[in-house]
CSV table of C-alpha atoms in Angstrom, one decimal:
chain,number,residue,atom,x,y,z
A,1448,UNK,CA,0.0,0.0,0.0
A,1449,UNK,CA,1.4,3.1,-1.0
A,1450,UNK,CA,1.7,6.3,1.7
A,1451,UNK,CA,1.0,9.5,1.4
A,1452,UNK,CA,2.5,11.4,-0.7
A,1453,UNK,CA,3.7,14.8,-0.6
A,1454,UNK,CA,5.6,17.4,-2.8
A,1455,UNK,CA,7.6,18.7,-3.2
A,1456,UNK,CA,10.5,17.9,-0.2
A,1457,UNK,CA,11.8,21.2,0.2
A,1458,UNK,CA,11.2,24.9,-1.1
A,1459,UNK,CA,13.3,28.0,-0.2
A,1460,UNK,CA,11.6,31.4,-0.5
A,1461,UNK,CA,11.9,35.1,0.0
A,1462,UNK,CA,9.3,36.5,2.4
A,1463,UNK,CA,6.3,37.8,0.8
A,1464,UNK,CA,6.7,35.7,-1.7
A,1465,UNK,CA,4.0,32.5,-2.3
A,1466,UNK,CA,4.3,29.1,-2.3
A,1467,UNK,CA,1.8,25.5,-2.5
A,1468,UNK,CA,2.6,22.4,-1.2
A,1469,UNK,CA,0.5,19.5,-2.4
A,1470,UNK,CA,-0.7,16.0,-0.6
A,1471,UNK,CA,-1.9,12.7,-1.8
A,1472,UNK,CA,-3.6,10.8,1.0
A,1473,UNK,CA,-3.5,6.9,1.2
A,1474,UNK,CA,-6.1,5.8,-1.9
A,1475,UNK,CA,-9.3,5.2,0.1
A,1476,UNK,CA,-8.6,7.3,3.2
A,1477,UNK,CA,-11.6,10.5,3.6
A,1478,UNK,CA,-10.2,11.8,5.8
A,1479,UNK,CA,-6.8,14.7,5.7
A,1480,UNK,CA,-4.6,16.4,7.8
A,1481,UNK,CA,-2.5,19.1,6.8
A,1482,UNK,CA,0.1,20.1,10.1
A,1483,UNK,CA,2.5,22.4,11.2
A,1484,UNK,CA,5.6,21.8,12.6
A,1485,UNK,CA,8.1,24.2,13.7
A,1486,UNK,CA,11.7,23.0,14.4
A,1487,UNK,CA,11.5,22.0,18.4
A,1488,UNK,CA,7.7,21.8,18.5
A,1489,UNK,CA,5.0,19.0,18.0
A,1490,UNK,CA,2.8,19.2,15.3
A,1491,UNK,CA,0.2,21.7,15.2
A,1492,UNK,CA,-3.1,21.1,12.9
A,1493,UNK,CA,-4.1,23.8,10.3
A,1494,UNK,CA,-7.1,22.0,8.7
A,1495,UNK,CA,-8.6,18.7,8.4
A,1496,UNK,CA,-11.2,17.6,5.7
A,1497,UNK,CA,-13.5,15.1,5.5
A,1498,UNK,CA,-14.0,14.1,1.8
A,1499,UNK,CA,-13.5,17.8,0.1
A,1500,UNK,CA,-15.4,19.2,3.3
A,1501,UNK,CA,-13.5,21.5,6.0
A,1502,UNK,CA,-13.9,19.8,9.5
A,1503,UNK,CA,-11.4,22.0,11.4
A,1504,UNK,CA,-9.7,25.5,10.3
A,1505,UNK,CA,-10.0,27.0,13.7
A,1506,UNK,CA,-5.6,26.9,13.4
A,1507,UNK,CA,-5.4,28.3,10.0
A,1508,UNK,CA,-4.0,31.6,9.9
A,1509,UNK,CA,-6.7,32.5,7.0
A,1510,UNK,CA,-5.2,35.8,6.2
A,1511,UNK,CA,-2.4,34.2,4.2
A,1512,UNK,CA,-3.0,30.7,4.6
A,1513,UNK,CA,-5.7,28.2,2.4
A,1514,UNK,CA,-6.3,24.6,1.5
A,1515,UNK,CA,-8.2,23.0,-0.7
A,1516,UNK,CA,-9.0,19.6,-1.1
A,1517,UNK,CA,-11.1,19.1,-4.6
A,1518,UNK,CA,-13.0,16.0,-5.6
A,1519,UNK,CA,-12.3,14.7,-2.2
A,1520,UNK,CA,-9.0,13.7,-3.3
A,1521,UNK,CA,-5.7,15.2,-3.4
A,1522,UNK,CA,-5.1,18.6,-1.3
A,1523,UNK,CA,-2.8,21.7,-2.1
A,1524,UNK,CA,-2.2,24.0,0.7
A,1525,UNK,CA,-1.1,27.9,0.0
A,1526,UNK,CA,1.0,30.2,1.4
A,1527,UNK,CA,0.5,33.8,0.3
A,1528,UNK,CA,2.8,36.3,1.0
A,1529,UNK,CA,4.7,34.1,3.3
A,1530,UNK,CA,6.5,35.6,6.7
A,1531,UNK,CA,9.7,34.3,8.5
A,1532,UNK,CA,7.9,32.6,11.2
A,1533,UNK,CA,6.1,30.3,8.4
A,1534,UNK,CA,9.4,28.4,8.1
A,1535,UNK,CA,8.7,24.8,9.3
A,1536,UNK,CA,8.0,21.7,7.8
A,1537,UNK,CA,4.1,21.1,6.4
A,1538,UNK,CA,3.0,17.9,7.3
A,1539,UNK,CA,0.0,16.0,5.4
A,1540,UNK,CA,-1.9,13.1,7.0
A,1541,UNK,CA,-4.8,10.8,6.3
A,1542,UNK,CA,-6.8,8.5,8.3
A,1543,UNK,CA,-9.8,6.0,7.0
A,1544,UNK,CA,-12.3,8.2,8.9
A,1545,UNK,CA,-12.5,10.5,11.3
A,1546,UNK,CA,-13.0,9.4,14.7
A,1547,UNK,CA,-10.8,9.2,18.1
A,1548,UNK,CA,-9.5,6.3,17.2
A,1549,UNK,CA,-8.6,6.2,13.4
A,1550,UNK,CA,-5.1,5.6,13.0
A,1551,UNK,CA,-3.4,8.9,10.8
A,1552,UNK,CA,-0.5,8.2,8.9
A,1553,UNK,CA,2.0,11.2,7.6
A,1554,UNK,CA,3.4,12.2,4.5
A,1555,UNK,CA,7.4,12.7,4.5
A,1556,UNK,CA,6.7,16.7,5.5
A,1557,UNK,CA,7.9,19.3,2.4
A,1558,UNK,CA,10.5,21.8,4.6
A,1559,UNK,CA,9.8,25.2,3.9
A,1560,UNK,CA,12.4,27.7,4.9
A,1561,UNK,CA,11.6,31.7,4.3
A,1562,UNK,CA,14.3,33.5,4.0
B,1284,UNK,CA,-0.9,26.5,30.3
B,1285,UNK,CA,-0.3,24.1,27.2
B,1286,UNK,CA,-3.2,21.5,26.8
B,1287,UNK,CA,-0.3,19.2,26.6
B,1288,UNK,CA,2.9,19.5,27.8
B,1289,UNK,CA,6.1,16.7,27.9
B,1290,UNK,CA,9.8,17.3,29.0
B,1291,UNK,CA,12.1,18.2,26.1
B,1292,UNK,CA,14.8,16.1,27.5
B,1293,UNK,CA,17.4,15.0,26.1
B,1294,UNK,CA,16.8,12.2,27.8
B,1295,UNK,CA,19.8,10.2,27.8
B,1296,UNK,CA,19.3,6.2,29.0
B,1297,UNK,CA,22.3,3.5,28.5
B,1298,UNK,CA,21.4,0.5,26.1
B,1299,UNK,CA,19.8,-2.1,27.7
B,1300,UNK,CA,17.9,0.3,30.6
B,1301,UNK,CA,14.1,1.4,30.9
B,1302,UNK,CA,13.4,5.0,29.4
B,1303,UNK,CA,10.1,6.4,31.0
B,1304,UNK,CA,8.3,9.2,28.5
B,1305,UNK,CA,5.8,11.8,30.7
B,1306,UNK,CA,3.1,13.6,29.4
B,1307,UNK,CA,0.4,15.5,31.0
B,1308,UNK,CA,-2.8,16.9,29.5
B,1309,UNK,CA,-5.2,19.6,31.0
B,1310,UNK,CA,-8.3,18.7,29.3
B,1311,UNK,CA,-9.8,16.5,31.8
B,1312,UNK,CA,-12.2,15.0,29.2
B,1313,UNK,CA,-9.8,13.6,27.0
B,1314,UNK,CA,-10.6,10.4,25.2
B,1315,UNK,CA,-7.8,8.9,23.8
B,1316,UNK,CA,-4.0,9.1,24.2
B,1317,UNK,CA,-1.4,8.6,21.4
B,1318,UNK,CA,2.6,8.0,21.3
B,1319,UNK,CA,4.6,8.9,18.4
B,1320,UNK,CA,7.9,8.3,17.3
B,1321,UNK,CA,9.8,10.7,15.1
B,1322,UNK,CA,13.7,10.3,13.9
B,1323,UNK,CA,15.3,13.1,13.0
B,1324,UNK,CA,14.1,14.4,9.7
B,1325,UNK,CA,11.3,11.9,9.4
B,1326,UNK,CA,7.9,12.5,9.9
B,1327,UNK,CA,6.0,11.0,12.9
B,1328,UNK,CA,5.0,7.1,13.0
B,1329,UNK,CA,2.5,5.5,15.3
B,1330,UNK,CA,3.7,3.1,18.2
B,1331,UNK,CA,0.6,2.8,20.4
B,1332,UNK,CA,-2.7,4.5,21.7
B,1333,UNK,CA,-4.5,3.9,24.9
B,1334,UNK,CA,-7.6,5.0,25.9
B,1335,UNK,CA,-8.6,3.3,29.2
B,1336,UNK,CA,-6.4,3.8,32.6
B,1337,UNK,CA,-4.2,1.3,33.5
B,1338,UNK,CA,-1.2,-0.1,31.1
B,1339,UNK,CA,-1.3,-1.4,27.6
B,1340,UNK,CA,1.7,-3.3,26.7
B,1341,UNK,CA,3.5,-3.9,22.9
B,1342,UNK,CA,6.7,-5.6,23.0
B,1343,UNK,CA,9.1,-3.9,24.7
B,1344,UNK,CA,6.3,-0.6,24.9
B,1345,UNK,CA,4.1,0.6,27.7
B,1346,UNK,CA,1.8,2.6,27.5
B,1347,UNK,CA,0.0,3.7,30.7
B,1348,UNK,CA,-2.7,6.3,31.7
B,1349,UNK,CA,-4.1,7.7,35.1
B,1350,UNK,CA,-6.9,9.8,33.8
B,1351,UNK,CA,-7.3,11.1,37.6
B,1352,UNK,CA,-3.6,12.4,37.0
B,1353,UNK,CA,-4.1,13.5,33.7
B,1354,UNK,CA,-0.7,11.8,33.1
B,1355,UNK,CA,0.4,9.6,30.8
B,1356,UNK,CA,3.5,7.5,30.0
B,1357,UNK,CA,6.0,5.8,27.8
B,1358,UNK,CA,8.0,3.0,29.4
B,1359,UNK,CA,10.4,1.7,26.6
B,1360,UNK,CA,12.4,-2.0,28.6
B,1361,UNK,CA,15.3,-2.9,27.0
B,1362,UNK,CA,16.0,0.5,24.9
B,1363,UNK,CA,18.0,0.1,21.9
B,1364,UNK,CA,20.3,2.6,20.1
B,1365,UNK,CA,17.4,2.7,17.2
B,1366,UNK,CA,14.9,3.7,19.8
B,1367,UNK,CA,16.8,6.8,19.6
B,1368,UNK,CA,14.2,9.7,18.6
B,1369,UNK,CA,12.0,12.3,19.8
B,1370,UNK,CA,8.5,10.9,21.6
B,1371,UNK,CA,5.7,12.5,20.9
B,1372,UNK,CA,2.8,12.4,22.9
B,1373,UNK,CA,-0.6,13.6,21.4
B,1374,UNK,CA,-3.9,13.7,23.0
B,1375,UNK,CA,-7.7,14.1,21.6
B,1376,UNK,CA,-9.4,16.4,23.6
B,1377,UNK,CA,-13.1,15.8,24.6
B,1378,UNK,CA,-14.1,18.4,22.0
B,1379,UNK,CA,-12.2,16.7,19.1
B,1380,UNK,CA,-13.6,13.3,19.9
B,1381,UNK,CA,-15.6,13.4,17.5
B,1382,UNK,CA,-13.6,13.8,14.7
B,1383,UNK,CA,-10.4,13.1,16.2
B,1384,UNK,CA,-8.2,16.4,16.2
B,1385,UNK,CA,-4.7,15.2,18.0
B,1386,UNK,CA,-3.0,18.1,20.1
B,1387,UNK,CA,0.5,16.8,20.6
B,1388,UNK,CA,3.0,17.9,22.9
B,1389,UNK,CA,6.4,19.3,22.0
B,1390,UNK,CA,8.1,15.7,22.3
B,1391,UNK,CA,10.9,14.4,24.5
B,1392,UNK,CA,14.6,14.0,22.8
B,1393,UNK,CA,15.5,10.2,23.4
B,1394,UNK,CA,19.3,9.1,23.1
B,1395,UNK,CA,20.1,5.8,23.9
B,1396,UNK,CA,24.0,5.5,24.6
B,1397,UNK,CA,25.8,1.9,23.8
């Protein structure tokens, strides 16, 4: 079974400038994570999506930040203009459901770095 | 206060000895409890969940929970080299049960010395 897959590993940008990362989730899995994770930190969720539905954005700093997630499918996530502080790596996940107890497996992370 | 909070570490255990992970939560109607392994430059893997107090054992892994405590813990027996990694502990909250949003801590530097 494949994982999920994520592009591309690692971008370099100038600050204001934009950027889109893009996920594909484990074939069959409705359910998609897209996390934060700053060097020295845990994880932090920006959005999930069930199907091409937003479950959770309550993270997602919407005044540069957006997903999408069309035909339930693949997801891109956008950055525009980035800032310093976005550099991290962007984590995608995917679980069969949603649910306490639905296992979510990660993508290998793209590492953005703002310069 | 963070709704879940671990020691950084490094924790630093020789090969062979028990490590012991700590993680507590301030949500007290948390659900479920999750540890996460994550080698450097990798992204996080699953190694157990628990969701009822008392242990749950996998292998060398144990996983327990005191719900009253809000505490929960990693207990790796016979640590290896490889176990070397940071721990992440993650936690869904009573108002992401039901579509299971995981707050994780800031993780705990493992290095196991031969």
């Amino acid at each position: 079974e494949a994982g999920v897959a994520q592009s591309p590993r690692y971008k370099i940008i100038e600050k204001r400038q934009s950027v889109a990362f893009w996920c594909n989730p484990i074939s069959g899995h409705a359910t998609l994570y897209w996390y934060q994770q700053i060097l020295g930190q845990g994880p932090k969720l920006l959005i999930q999506f069930q199907n091409n539905g937003v479950v959770d954005d309550s993270q997602l700093p919407k005044d540069r930040f957006s997903a999408e997630r069309l035909k339930g499918v693949d997801s891109t996530l956008k950055i525009q203009p980035a800032k310093l502080e976005d550099s991290a790596v962007y984590l995608c996940a995917s679980s069969l459901a949603q649910g306490a107890l639905n296992e979510q497996f990660f993508g290998p992370g793209t590492r953005l770095t703002v310069l | 206060q963070k709704e879940v909070e671990q020691n950084s570490g490094p924790l630093s255990v020789p090969e062979g000895a028990i490590a012991s992970l700590n993680c507590t939560y301030s949500d007290r109607g948390s659900q479920s409890f999750f540890w996460y392994r994550q080698y450097s430059g990798k992204s996080p893997e699953l190694i157990m969940f628990i969701y009822s107090n008392g242990d749950k054992e996998d292998g060398r892994f144990t996983a327990q929970l005191n719900k009253a405590s809000q505490y929960v813990s990693l207990l790796i027996r016979d640590s290896q080299p490889s176990d070397s990694a940071t721990y992440l502990c993650a936690v869904i909250s009573a108002g992401g049960t039901s579509y299971g949003k995981l707050t994780f801590g800031q993780g705990t530097i493992l290095t196991v010395h031969p």
